[in-house]
């Protein structure tokens, strides 16, 4: 056998080995992909069978009572979405999204085809493409799924921005204004919307530890709304100056359907209304409050008499059609006109 033949034999063997390696790698990747898909399917089935609930009962109860859990079934949402053309690409994908660790953190979510009634479920924020559940450090170890410590949960604003920071969906874009505020230097979305709570993380936990409460309190929370702004009232020479200070880390009100009404009422000594004036603060009026903004409104109350009371109220409307009985009183101040000193 001559040298040339030997060389071609070696080359042939090398290509054969390389081909075998490629085949093995391809088979391994295919098997891993199949395993990953199986674990993802197991996670969905586990959620459906109540395994998330049975292993994490405290967190489940918090989530179950949240608007994330009701994101799809909420009657107000469904009524509003029905009025939107092409709702599947403008609304629905944030109310029943595929797991965002699969579709991309901060990327526009994709609408899922299963378990839509679960809204923004555990899987949406924690399940990755390998079927593992991601969480912050000190997340409880479980036996049902793999656990991955992910730093995004320590500073979760980017995670929240996936649904609450899409500028193409201004209805729920709170993150953009937050990132432009001073609040973003020392806080994140969880600071206000997921307060710290001490509890057992799962049924396998041996002691309670600090974690974030999975309630995401916001515009449906009376307590949260009462913290969102403060009022100051000054009266002089027949005029009322009302200063509003926004205490939120993002634009207020946060949604484009929300409205805040500043109401100034002049009450006679017998509580009869002499005069009522309103100013609406909303996206439609292009006058929403910026984070930490101070704004003063002036009202004419020249008809006020000694003994009258000036009442100023800040009232929150979830939608333009919210009936008066369901509107939320955010703040109130009063001032009684005493007789002038002689």
XYZ file of C-alpha atoms in Angstrom:
342
model
C 0.000 0.000 0.000
C 1.523 3.324 -1.036
C 1.616 6.511 1.060
C -1.179 8.200 -0.901
C -3.516 5.319 -0.233
C -2.663 5.389 3.467
C -3.414 9.120 3.627
C -6.834 8.704 2.022
C -7.586 5.832 4.374
C -6.746 8.021 7.386
C -8.877 10.859 5.994
C -11.714 8.434 5.391
C -11.505 7.089 8.922
C -11.361 10.664 10.320
C -14.463 11.703 8.418
C -16.158 8.527 9.533
C -15.362 9.221 13.177
C -16.401 12.882 12.767
C -19.660 11.740 11.242
C -20.251 9.363 14.133
C -19.597 12.168 16.616
C -22.050 14.429 14.775
C -24.662 11.698 14.820
C -24.124 11.112 18.553
C -24.323 14.842 19.290
C -27.461 15.185 17.194
C -29.071 12.211 18.915
C -28.112 13.606 22.330
C -29.552 17.016 21.486
C -32.728 15.387 20.235
C -33.015 13.285 23.384
C -32.352 16.313 25.606
C -34.947 18.327 23.714
C -37.431 15.502 24.151
C -36.607 15.321 27.866
C -37.004 19.083 28.206
C -40.340 19.020 26.405
C -41.473 16.172 28.652
C -40.514 18.097 31.797
C -42.337 21.207 30.540
C -45.398 19.072 29.876
C -45.092 17.585 33.366
C -45.031 21.103 34.819
C -48.247 22.054 33.042
C -49.886 18.823 34.119
C -48.631 19.299 37.654
C -50.156 22.767 37.797
C -53.429 21.362 36.465
C -53.363 18.539 39.041
C -52.794 20.937 41.920
C -49.175 20.066 42.706
C -48.122 23.741 42.872
C -50.962 24.298 45.323
C -50.224 21.244 47.450
C -46.472 21.936 47.757
C -46.631 25.742 48.102
C -49.965 26.352 49.874
C -49.087 29.761 51.358
C -47.780 31.197 48.088
C -50.676 29.620 46.214
C -53.244 31.311 48.471
C -51.584 34.667 47.831
C -51.530 34.119 44.072
C -55.071 32.744 43.990
C -56.380 36.005 45.491
C -54.359 38.210 43.126
C -55.269 39.918 39.872
C -52.549 37.840 38.189
C -54.683 34.761 38.856
C -57.752 36.589 37.513
C -55.966 38.216 34.583
C -57.952 36.188 32.039
C -61.257 35.608 33.833
C -61.752 39.159 35.133
C -65.057 40.450 33.773
C -63.760 43.989 33.362
C -60.845 42.733 31.265
C -62.960 40.494 29.073
C -65.483 43.279 28.427
C -62.699 45.692 27.485
C -60.779 43.181 25.331
C -63.884 42.364 23.307
C -63.867 45.950 22.084
C -60.290 45.710 20.793
C -59.708 44.542 17.200
C -57.079 41.798 16.999
C -57.116 41.364 20.771
C -54.898 38.272 20.529
C -51.895 40.425 19.556
C -52.749 43.531 21.569
C -54.212 42.298 24.860
C -54.522 38.566 25.403
C -50.842 37.666 25.301
C -50.238 39.463 28.597
C -53.341 38.025 30.265
C -52.558 34.380 29.433
C -48.896 34.331 28.359
C -46.578 31.476 27.617
C -43.712 31.189 30.132
C -41.668 34.337 29.667
C -38.371 32.591 30.448
C -39.004 30.726 27.186
C -40.271 33.582 25.019
C -37.796 36.134 26.382
C -37.631 38.393 29.423
C -38.783 41.932 28.475
C -39.861 40.638 25.047
C -43.508 40.835 24.009
C -45.153 37.682 25.433
C -46.924 35.097 23.318
C -50.462 33.881 23.928
C -50.633 30.305 25.162
C -53.172 27.763 23.973
C -53.766 26.010 27.291
C -54.886 26.844 30.819
C -55.809 30.404 29.850
C -58.219 30.575 32.768
C -55.170 30.489 35.077
C -54.122 33.929 33.839
C -50.583 34.802 34.896
C -49.827 31.547 36.674
C -46.767 30.214 38.521
C -45.450 28.772 35.260
C -45.570 32.119 33.451
C -42.914 33.700 35.658
C -40.915 30.673 36.851
C -40.853 27.851 34.246
C -37.923 27.653 31.810
C -37.466 25.704 28.585
C -35.772 22.824 30.414
C -38.797 22.302 32.652
C -37.074 23.740 35.737
C -38.637 26.289 38.073
C -36.551 29.438 38.533
C -36.542 31.590 41.647
C -34.486 33.800 43.965
C -31.810 32.527 46.334
C -33.221 30.515 49.266
C -36.094 29.185 47.176
C -37.360 25.969 48.699
C -36.034 22.723 47.265
C -38.757 20.387 46.071
C -38.914 16.883 44.689
C -41.344 17.489 41.849
C -39.221 19.763 39.687
C -35.663 21.008 39.182
C -34.796 24.327 40.846
C -32.683 27.096 39.333
C -31.472 30.149 41.263
C -31.895 33.098 38.932
C -30.638 36.618 39.828
C -33.468 38.262 37.874
C -35.799 37.588 40.815
C -33.639 39.680 43.143
C -34.115 42.760 40.935
C -37.284 41.802 39.056
C -38.109 45.052 37.236
C -36.910 43.636 33.902
C -39.037 40.548 34.511
C -42.097 42.701 35.254
C -41.392 44.829 32.177
C -42.286 41.845 29.989
C -45.947 42.750 30.471
C -45.783 46.095 32.297
C -43.126 47.825 30.228
C -44.185 47.401 26.615
C -44.436 50.886 25.124
C -46.594 49.509 22.307
C -49.189 48.606 24.973
C -49.550 51.879 26.917
C -52.471 50.546 28.935
C -50.080 48.630 31.154
C -46.747 50.366 30.629
C -45.757 51.429 34.126
C -42.096 50.422 33.940
C -41.024 53.066 31.396
C -41.981 55.946 33.698
C -40.555 54.079 36.695
C -37.133 53.730 35.052
C -37.093 57.486 34.426
C -37.801 58.233 38.091
C -35.599 58.634 41.154
C -37.347 55.601 42.671
C -35.495 53.268 40.293
C -32.169 54.087 41.990
C -33.096 52.359 45.258
C -36.209 50.299 44.537
C -37.780 47.877 42.098
C -41.306 46.765 41.252
C -41.360 44.240 44.109
C -40.569 46.927 46.684
C -44.137 48.272 46.519
C -46.102 45.504 44.826
C -44.624 42.412 46.522
C -43.953 43.332 50.163
C -41.747 41.091 52.290
C -43.592 38.376 54.215
C -42.223 35.672 56.515
C -43.696 32.234 55.864
C -42.945 28.631 54.961
C -41.913 28.487 51.320
C -43.246 24.964 50.836
C -44.415 21.875 52.677
C -40.786 20.668 52.662
C -39.579 23.788 54.511
C -38.528 23.416 58.134
C -38.635 27.075 59.103
C -40.228 30.298 57.936
C -38.064 32.686 55.933
C -38.563 36.077 54.337
C -39.980 36.065 50.833
C -42.008 38.304 48.550
C -45.778 38.218 48.831
C -47.397 37.048 45.596
C -50.333 39.458 45.609
C -49.042 42.268 43.369
C -51.286 44.799 45.076
C -52.150 47.690 42.784
C -55.180 49.541 41.493
C -57.618 47.038 43.035
C -56.093 47.558 46.495
C -57.693 50.302 48.587
C -54.668 50.409 50.892
C -52.308 50.812 47.947
C -54.424 53.594 46.444
C -54.494 55.471 49.748
C -50.702 55.463 49.734
C -50.472 56.612 46.120
C -50.942 60.363 46.671
C -51.303 63.044 49.337
C -53.328 66.264 49.442
C -52.653 69.721 50.881
C -55.365 72.421 51.056
C -54.927 76.173 51.392
C -57.721 78.785 51.360
C -57.297 82.510 50.876
C -59.297 85.345 49.306
C -62.075 83.125 47.996
C -59.721 80.647 46.321
C -58.720 77.108 47.214
C -55.259 75.869 46.299
C -54.986 72.088 46.290
C -51.554 70.494 46.020
C -51.362 66.851 44.972
C -48.147 64.916 45.488
C -47.749 61.602 43.699
C -46.139 58.998 45.953
C -45.953 56.285 43.310
C -42.823 55.180 41.484
C -44.527 55.405 38.112
C -47.049 57.499 36.231
C -50.359 57.992 38.072
C -52.900 56.687 37.266
C -50.915 53.790 35.860
C -53.369 52.555 33.220
C -54.894 54.416 30.290
C -58.456 53.522 31.348
C -57.944 54.682 34.927
C -59.106 58.127 36.048
C -58.433 60.127 39.182
C -60.974 62.844 39.966
C -60.053 65.842 42.110
C -63.311 67.033 43.669
C -63.735 70.313 45.555
C -67.061 70.798 47.342
C -68.382 73.781 49.288
C -70.664 72.625 52.119
C -73.060 74.781 54.121
C -73.153 74.370 57.928
C -76.083 71.959 57.517
C -73.961 69.862 55.051
C -75.922 71.055 52.024
C -73.728 71.229 48.921
C -73.406 74.802 47.714
C -70.914 74.142 44.940
C -68.919 71.210 43.509
C -66.053 71.372 41.020
C -64.151 68.518 39.380
C -60.860 68.014 37.570
C -60.090 64.680 35.910
C -56.546 63.316 35.735
C -56.164 60.633 33.073
C -54.337 59.477 29.970
C -57.222 60.802 27.858
C -56.657 64.286 29.298
C -52.872 63.926 28.911
C -52.336 65.180 32.462
C -51.273 62.110 34.453
C -48.941 62.723 37.365
C -45.277 61.833 37.002
C -43.467 59.939 39.778
C -43.089 62.123 42.891
C -44.626 65.108 41.097
C -46.169 68.028 43.014
C -49.026 69.752 41.214
C -51.298 72.555 42.395
C -54.851 73.209 41.212
C -56.739 76.407 42.022
C -60.526 76.567 42.472
C -62.720 79.640 42.824
C -64.914 79.532 45.945
C -65.870 83.192 46.148
C -69.394 82.195 47.219
C -68.080 80.646 50.440
C -69.527 82.003 53.691
C -68.478 81.924 57.322
C -69.201 78.505 58.796
C -68.959 76.746 55.427
C -66.660 73.752 54.981
C -64.435 73.185 51.988
C -63.976 69.490 51.277
C -61.343 68.223 48.870
C -61.323 64.599 47.773
C -59.193 62.505 45.440
C -61.325 59.730 43.915
C -60.136 56.754 41.866
C -62.119 55.237 38.998
C -60.926 51.888 37.674
C -62.682 52.491 34.355
C -64.660 55.404 32.879
C -67.847 53.425 33.583
C -67.122 52.622 37.236
C -70.311 53.441 39.177
C -70.035 55.969 41.982
C -70.568 53.321 44.661
C -67.432 51.458 43.512
C -65.116 54.447 43.228
C -62.292 54.570 45.767
C -61.551 57.526 48.035
C -57.770 57.958 47.905
C -57.414 61.061 50.068
C -59.551 63.766 51.686
C -58.962 67.142 53.325
C -61.397 69.655 54.837
C -61.188 73.279 55.894
C -63.865 75.161 57.878
C -64.227 78.894 57.279
C -64.078 80.550 60.657
C -65.297 84.129 61.278
C -62.687 86.699 60.383
C -61.003 88.413 63.316
C -61.839 92.108 63.802
